Amino acid sequence: MSAYIQETATTWCETTDSDMHFSVRSVHDMMGSKPFVAAAMSLASRQRDAVQGRRRHLTLELYQYTIRLLLGQDPTKPDASILATCTILCAYEMMASSVSEWRRHLRGCAELLRMCKWNGNSEGIVKSCFWAFARIDVWAAFILNQTTLIPTDSWVNQDSLVLVAAAGETDDYCNLAILIFARIINVLNDKGGARRQSQTKLRDNVQNLWDELQLWRRWRLPSVKPLMRIDQSDKSPFPTIMFALSSSICGNTFYHAGSILLLQSGLVNPDPSPEMAKALSPHWHAGELGGISISNPSHANWVNHLQPLYIAGTALDAVPKKALSGQWRPVDAGTAEEADDPTDMDFAAEKVALLRHLAKIERETGWKTKERARDLRVLWGLEN
């Protein structure tokens, strides 16, 4: 259980839960549930196997034992411990299975949430479970080009940026960035809806989401803004962007990832004002994503950064690739004039740094990044 408390509980489930229900606030109550304890041990065992590069039969036995315990529960009397157990198993499936497989497990979790009318404003560990589920759900929808299992209109009771910001709760405000991102995914992936609505309506929906996302950034609480920011230098192709809270890392990550997707849709009507110049650049958002992830060694967020870093990589696609085959070295003042194109070198540096960071995430957390890294190499023309 020590591995669960130290790593896996916070690795996924408490990313935007400052009260730390999975590892501190509610864990004593949850320990009275045999399915929860078994799920916690199976996830911790799976994560340890991944980090150590081995496969123990014990891990599978723990998982199967958890499933048997769950099947023995009365389905008409679900409680928070069962939801927490299912949430942990969703994280387990993400580490062990393909996205189509672990989304099937998500469906059971979604049905339980809907049946009990739980959402992102519920109390205690249920709230933590919902947002852990939501993050998994939205990335599954992104990967599969589908919509979220639970419609976003039921995610929260209050989605007004002004009112939530006025309440001053960092977690709640950052969770709204996840909600807006989910709406972006649903609008861009709603194939049936796209056929029913005109291009003008689709453009209006995208523009409204863009405006809302930019307002989210403008109205951020002080606790959601970076604690420190240093522009990129010859030592690093990405800026240094440090945050004090895990929630803040998460919220800003979803902001930048969502901005890239909306800009790549080609449906955003650009605001010509000078203060919006950076926000209209997918490359700027990509640099911010790289800087946020590398600057904050937060395993809780690193496992949530695989897809955002891939999205960042897609924003680096339309750049020269000739410098990418070798290792990047900083260009100092004495050699800068000898470079073919400093911009080319900068983009090459960003790509190499991104791939190295993805490898580091897998090495330290056990979460698989190799496939997405390969997708980027193929996208950039480095691999067939």
Coordinates of C-alpha atoms in Angstrom, one line a residue:
M1 CA 0.0 0.0 0.0
S2 CA 2.9 2.4 0.5
A3 CA 3.5 2.4 -3.3
Y4 CA -0.2 3.3 -3.7
I5 CA 0.0 6.2 -1.2
Q6 CA 3.3 7.6 -2.5
E7 CA 2.8 7.2 -6.2
T8 CA -0.4 5.8 -7.9
A9 CA -3.0 7.6 -5.7
T10 CA -1.6 10.9 -6.6
T11 CA -0.3 9.8 -10.0
W12 CA -3.8 10.1 -11.5
C13 CA -6.7 10.5 -9.1
E14 CA -5.6 13.6 -7.2
T15 CA -4.4 15.8 -10.1
T16 CA -7.0 18.5 -9.3
D17 CA -7.9 17.3 -5.8
S18 CA -5.9 19.5 -3.3
D19 CA -7.8 17.7 -0.4
M20 CA -6.1 14.4 -1.5
H21 CA -9.0 12.2 -0.8
F22 CA -7.4 9.1 -2.4
S23 CA -4.3 9.2 -0.3
V24 CA -5.2 11.2 2.8
R25 CA -8.6 12.7 3.5
S26 CA -10.8 9.6 2.6
V27 CA -8.4 6.8 2.5
H28 CA -9.1 5.6 6.1
D29 CA -12.7 5.2 5.3
M30 CA -11.9 3.5 1.9
M31 CA -9.7 1.0 3.6
G32 CA -12.8 -0.7 5.0
S33 CA -13.7 -1.7 1.5
K34 CA -12.1 -4.9 0.3
P35 CA -12.6 -4.1 -3.4
F36 CA -10.9 -0.7 -2.9
V37 CA -7.9 -2.2 -1.1
A38 CA -7.5 -4.8 -3.8
A39 CA -7.8 -2.2 -6.6
A40 CA -5.3 0.0 -4.9
M41 CA -2.8 -2.8 -4.6
S42 CA -3.3 -4.0 -8.2
L43 CA -2.7 -0.5 -9.6
A44 CA 0.4 0.0 -7.4
S45 CA 1.7 -3.4 -8.5
R46 CA 1.0 -2.6 -12.2
Q47 CA 2.8 0.7 -11.9
R48 CA 5.8 -0.9 -10.2
D49 CA 6.0 -3.6 -12.9
A50 CA 6.0 -0.9 -15.6
V51 CA 8.8 1.1 -14.0
Q52 CA 10.9 -2.0 -13.4
G53 CA 10.2 -3.4 -16.8
R54 CA 8.8 -6.8 -15.7
R55 CA 5.5 -8.6 -15.7
R56 CA 4.5 -10.4 -12.5
H57 CA 1.7 -12.8 -12.3
L58 CA 0.8 -11.4 -8.9
T59 CA -0.3 -8.1 -10.6
L60 CA -2.8 -9.9 -12.8
E61 CA -4.0 -12.0 -9.8
L62 CA -4.7 -8.8 -7.8
Y63 CA -6.6 -7.3 -10.7
Q64 CA -8.7 -10.5 -11.2
Y65 CA -9.4 -10.7 -7.4
T66 CA -10.6 -7.1 -7.5
I67 CA -13.0 -7.9 -10.3
R68 CA -14.4 -10.9 -8.4
L69 CA -14.9 -8.7 -5.3
L70 CA -16.7 -6.1 -7.4
L71 CA -19.0 -8.7 -8.9
G72 CA -20.0 -9.8 -5.4
Q73 CA -21.3 -6.3 -4.6
D74 CA -25.0 -5.5 -4.6
P75 CA -25.5 -3.4 -7.8
T76 CA -28.5 -1.7 -6.3
K77 CA -26.5 -0.2 -3.5
P78 CA -23.5 1.5 -4.9
D79 CA -21.4 3.8 -2.7
A80 CA -18.4 6.0 -2.9
S81 CA -16.0 3.1 -2.2
I82 CA -17.3 1.2 -5.3
L83 CA -16.9 4.3 -7.4
A84 CA -13.4 4.9 -6.1
T85 CA -12.6 1.2 -6.9
C86 CA -13.9 1.5 -10.5
T87 CA -11.9 4.7 -10.9
I88 CA -8.7 3.0 -9.9
L89 CA -9.4 0.1 -12.2
C90 CA -9.8 2.6 -15.1
A91 CA -6.3 3.9 -14.4
Y92 CA -5.1 0.3 -14.3
E93 CA -6.7 -0.4 -17.7
M94 CA -5.0 2.7 -19.1
M95 CA -1.6 1.2 -18.2
A96 CA -2.4 -2.3 -19.3
S97 CA -4.7 -2.2 -22.3
S98 CA -5.4 -0.5 -25.6
V99 CA -7.7 2.6 -25.6
S100 CA -10.6 0.6 -27.0
E101 CA -10.3 -1.9 -24.1
W102 CA -10.0 0.6 -21.3
R103 CA -12.9 2.7 -22.7
R104 CA -15.1 -0.3 -22.1
H105 CA -14.2 -0.1 -18.4
L106 CA -15.0 3.6 -18.5
R107 CA -18.5 2.9 -19.6
G108 CA -19.2 1.0 -16.4
C109 CA -17.9 4.0 -14.4
A110 CA -20.0 6.4 -16.5
E111 CA -23.1 4.4 -15.8
L112 CA -22.5 4.4 -12.1
L113 CA -22.0 8.2 -12.1
R114 CA -25.2 8.8 -14.0
M115 CA -27.2 6.3 -11.9
C116 CA -26.2 8.0 -8.7
K117 CA -26.5 11.5 -10.3
W118 CA -22.9 12.3 -9.2
N119 CA -20.9 15.0 -11.0
G120 CA -18.0 17.4 -10.7
N121 CA -19.7 19.3 -7.9
S122 CA -20.3 16.2 -5.7
E123 CA -18.7 16.1 -2.2
G124 CA -15.6 14.3 -1.0
I125 CA -13.9 11.5 -2.9
V126 CA -16.9 11.3 -5.3
K127 CA -15.8 14.6 -6.7
S128 CA -12.2 13.5 -7.0
C129 CA -13.4 10.3 -8.8
F130 CA -15.5 12.3 -11.2
W131 CA -12.6 14.5 -12.4
A132 CA -10.3 11.5 -12.6
F133 CA -12.9 9.8 -14.7
A134 CA -13.4 12.9 -16.8
R135 CA -9.7 13.2 -17.7
I136 CA -9.5 9.6 -18.8
D137 CA -12.8 9.9 -20.7
V138 CA -11.7 13.0 -22.6
W139 CA -8.4 11.5 -23.7
A140 CA -10.1 8.3 -24.8
A141 CA -12.5 10.5 -26.9
F142 CA -9.6 12.4 -28.3
I143 CA -7.7 9.3 -29.3
L144 CA -10.7 7.5 -30.8
N145 CA -12.1 10.7 -32.5
Q146 CA -15.3 10.2 -30.5
T147 CA -17.3 12.2 -28.0
T148 CA -17.2 11.9 -24.2
L149 CA -19.3 9.2 -22.6
I150 CA -21.0 11.7 -20.3
P151 CA -22.4 14.8 -22.0
T152 CA -20.6 17.9 -20.7
D153 CA -23.9 19.7 -19.9
S154 CA -24.2 17.5 -16.7
W155 CA -20.5 17.7 -15.6
V156 CA -21.0 20.7 -13.2
N157 CA -23.8 22.6 -11.6
Q158 CA -22.1 25.9 -12.3
D159 CA -20.0 26.6 -15.4
S160 CA -19.8 30.4 -15.2
L161 CA -16.1 31.4 -15.3
V162 CA -17.0 34.6 -13.5
L163 CA -18.8 32.9 -10.6
V164 CA -16.3 30.1 -10.2
A165 CA -13.4 32.5 -10.2
A166 CA -15.2 34.7 -7.6
A167 CA -15.6 31.7 -5.4
G168 CA -11.8 31.5 -5.3
E169 CA -11.4 27.7 -5.4
T170 CA -8.4 26.8 -7.5
D171 CA -9.4 23.2 -8.1
D172 CA -12.8 24.1 -9.3
Y173 CA -11.5 26.8 -11.7
C174 CA -8.9 24.5 -13.1
N175 CA -11.5 21.8 -13.6
L176 CA -13.4 24.2 -15.8
A177 CA -10.5 24.1 -18.3
I178 CA -11.0 20.3 -18.5
L179 CA -14.7 20.9 -19.1
I180 CA -14.0 23.4 -21.9
F181 CA -11.5 21.0 -23.4
A182 CA -14.1 18.2 -23.3
R183 CA -16.6 20.5 -25.1
I184 CA -13.9 21.2 -27.8
I185 CA -13.4 17.5 -28.3
N186 CA -17.2 16.9 -28.6
V187 CA -17.7 19.7 -31.1
L188 CA -14.8 18.7 -33.3
N189 CA -15.6 14.9 -33.1
D190 CA -19.4 15.0 -33.3
K191 CA -19.6 13.6 -36.8
G192 CA -23.4 13.2 -36.7
G193 CA -23.8 16.7 -35.4
A194 CA -21.5 18.1 -38.0
R195 CA -23.7 16.7 -40.7
R196 CA -26.8 18.2 -39.2
Q197 CA -25.4 21.7 -38.6
S198 CA -24.2 24.1 -41.2
Q199 CA -20.6 25.2 -41.5
T200 CA -21.6 28.5 -40.1
K201 CA -23.0 26.9 -37.0
L202 CA -19.9 24.8 -36.5
R203 CA -17.7 27.9 -36.9
D204 CA -19.9 29.7 -34.3
N205 CA -19.5 26.8 -31.9
V206 CA -15.7 26.8 -32.3
Q207 CA -15.5 30.5 -32.0
N208 CA -17.5 30.5 -28.8
L209 CA -15.3 27.8 -27.3
W210 CA -12.2 29.8 -28.3
D211 CA -13.6 32.9 -26.7
E212 CA -14.4 31.0 -23.5
L213 CA -11.0 29.4 -23.4
Q214 CA -9.2 32.7 -23.7
L215 CA -11.4 34.2 -21.0
W216 CA -10.4 31.2 -18.8
R217 CA -6.8 32.3 -19.1
R218 CA -7.6 36.0 -18.7
W219 CA -9.6 35.5 -15.5
R220 CA -7.2 33.0 -13.8
L221 CA -6.9 33.2 -10.1
P222 CA -3.4 34.2 -8.9
S223 CA -2.9 30.6 -7.7
V224 CA -3.6 29.4 -11.3
K225 CA -0.9 31.6 -12.8
P226 CA 2.8 30.6 -13.0
L227 CA 4.8 31.1 -9.9
M228 CA 7.8 31.8 -12.2
R229 CA 8.4 32.1 -15.9
I230 CA 11.7 32.4 -17.8
D231 CA 11.8 32.5 -21.6
Q232 CA 13.7 29.8 -23.5
S233 CA 17.4 30.2 -23.7
D234 CA 20.5 28.6 -25.3
K235 CA 20.2 26.0 -22.5
S236 CA 16.7 24.9 -23.2
P237 CA 14.4 25.2 -26.2
F238 CA 11.3 25.6 -23.9
P239 CA 10.6 28.3 -21.4
T240 CA 10.7 27.5 -17.7
I241 CA 7.2 27.8 -16.3
M242 CA 6.8 26.7 -12.7
F243 CA 3.5 26.4 -10.8
A244 CA 2.9 25.9 -7.1
L245 CA -0.1 23.6 -7.4
S246 CA -0.9 20.4 -9.3
S247 CA -4.3 21.8 -10.3
S248 CA -2.7 24.8 -11.9
I249 CA -0.4 22.7 -14.0
C250 CA -3.4 20.7 -15.1
G251 CA -5.7 23.6 -15.9
N252 CA -3.0 25.4 -18.0
T253 CA -2.2 22.2 -19.8
F254 CA -5.7 21.8 -20.9
Y255 CA -5.9 25.5 -21.9
H256 CA -2.9 25.2 -24.3
A257 CA -3.9 21.9 -25.7
G258 CA -7.4 23.1 -26.4
S259 CA -6.1 26.3 -28.0
I260 CA -3.9 24.3 -30.4
L261 CA -6.8 22.0 -31.5
L262 CA -9.1 25.0 -32.1
L263 CA -6.5 26.8 -34.1
Q264 CA -5.8 23.7 -36.1
S265 CA -9.4 23.4 -37.0
G266 CA -9.1 26.6 -39.1
L267 CA -12.4 27.9 -37.8
V268 CA -11.2 30.5 -35.3
N269 CA -11.8 34.1 -36.3
P270 CA -8.5 35.8 -35.2
D271 CA -8.6 38.8 -32.9
P272 CA -6.1 41.3 -34.3
S273 CA -5.4 42.9 -30.9
P274 CA -1.7 42.9 -29.9
E275 CA -2.4 41.1 -26.6
M276 CA -3.8 38.1 -28.6
A277 CA -0.8 37.7 -30.9
K278 CA 0.8 34.9 -28.9
A279 CA -2.5 33.1 -28.3
L280 CA -3.1 32.8 -32.0
S281 CA 0.1 30.9 -32.6
P282 CA -0.1 27.1 -32.2
H283 CA 3.7 27.0 -31.9
W284 CA 3.6 29.3 -28.9
H285 CA 1.1 27.0 -27.2
A286 CA 3.3 24.0 -28.0
G287 CA 6.3 25.7 -26.4
E288 CA 4.2 26.5 -23.3
L289 CA 3.1 22.9 -23.1
G290 CA 6.7 21.6 -23.3
G291 CA 7.8 24.2 -20.8
I292 CA 5.1 23.4 -18.3
S293 CA 5.7 19.6 -18.4
I294 CA 9.5 19.8 -18.2
S295 CA 9.6 22.5 -15.6
N296 CA 7.3 20.8 -13.1
P297 CA 8.4 17.2 -12.2
S298 CA 4.9 16.3 -11.1
H299 CA 4.0 12.6 -11.8
A300 CA 0.4 13.5 -11.1
N301 CA 0.5 15.6 -14.2
W302 CA 3.1 13.8 -16.2
V303 CA 0.7 10.9 -16.7
N304 CA -1.8 13.4 -17.9
H305 CA 0.7 15.0 -20.3
L306 CA 1.1 12.2 -22.9
Q307 CA -1.7 13.5 -25.2
P308 CA -1.1 17.2 -24.6
L309 CA 2.6 16.7 -25.6
Y310 CA 1.5 14.8 -28.7
I311 CA -0.8 17.7 -29.5
A312 CA 2.2 20.1 -29.0
G313 CA 4.2 18.0 -31.3
T314 CA 1.6 18.3 -34.1
A315 CA 2.0 22.0 -33.9
L316 CA 5.7 21.6 -34.7
D317 CA 4.9 19.5 -37.8
A318 CA 5.1 22.2 -40.5
V319 CA 8.8 23.0 -39.9
P320 CA 12.0 21.9 -41.5
K321 CA 13.3 18.5 -40.4
K322 CA 16.8 18.4 -41.6
A323 CA 18.5 19.0 -38.2
L324 CA 16.5 16.4 -36.4
S325 CA 18.6 13.3 -37.1
G326 CA 21.3 14.4 -34.8
Q327 CA 21.4 15.5 -31.2
W328 CA 20.6 19.1 -30.4
R329 CA 23.3 21.3 -29.1
P330 CA 22.8 24.9 -28.0
V331 CA 24.0 27.5 -30.6
D332 CA 26.2 30.1 -28.9
A333 CA 26.9 33.6 -30.2
G334 CA 30.1 32.4 -31.9
T335 CA 28.5 29.8 -34.0
A336 CA 25.0 31.2 -34.6
E337 CA 26.0 32.8 -37.9
E338 CA 27.2 29.5 -39.2
A339 CA 23.8 27.8 -38.7
D340 CA 21.7 27.5 -41.9
D341 CA 18.7 28.9 -40.2
P342 CA 18.4 29.6 -36.5
T343 CA 14.6 29.0 -36.6
D344 CA 15.2 25.6 -38.0
M345 CA 17.6 24.8 -35.2
D346 CA 15.0 26.0 -32.6
F347 CA 12.3 23.8 -34.0
A348 CA 14.7 20.8 -34.1
A349 CA 15.7 21.5 -30.5
E350 CA 12.0 21.5 -29.4
K351 CA 11.3 18.2 -31.2
V352 CA 14.4 16.4 -29.7
A353 CA 13.6 17.8 -26.2
L354 CA 9.9 16.7 -26.6
L355 CA 11.0 13.1 -27.4
R356 CA 13.5 13.0 -24.6
H357 CA 10.9 14.2 -22.1
L358 CA 8.3 11.6 -23.3
A359 CA 11.0 8.9 -22.7
K360 CA 11.7 10.3 -19.2
I361 CA 8.0 10.2 -18.3
E362 CA 7.8 6.5 -19.2
R363 CA 11.0 5.8 -17.4
E364 CA 10.0 7.4 -14.2
T365 CA 6.2 6.8 -14.1
G366 CA 5.8 3.6 -16.1
W367 CA 3.1 5.1 -18.3
K368 CA 3.7 4.1 -21.9
T369 CA 4.8 7.0 -24.2
K370 CA 6.7 5.0 -26.9
E371 CA 3.7 4.8 -29.2
R372 CA 3.0 8.5 -29.2
A373 CA 6.7 9.3 -29.5
R374 CA 6.7 7.1 -32.6
D375 CA 3.6 8.8 -34.0
L376 CA 5.5 12.1 -33.7
R377 CA 8.6 10.8 -35.4
V378 CA 6.4 9.5 -38.3
L379 CA 4.6 12.9 -38.4
W380 CA 7.9 14.7 -38.6
G381 CA 9.3 12.5 -41.3
L382 CA 11.9 10.8 -39.1
E383 CA 10.5 7.3 -39.3
N384 CA 8.3 5.5 -41.8

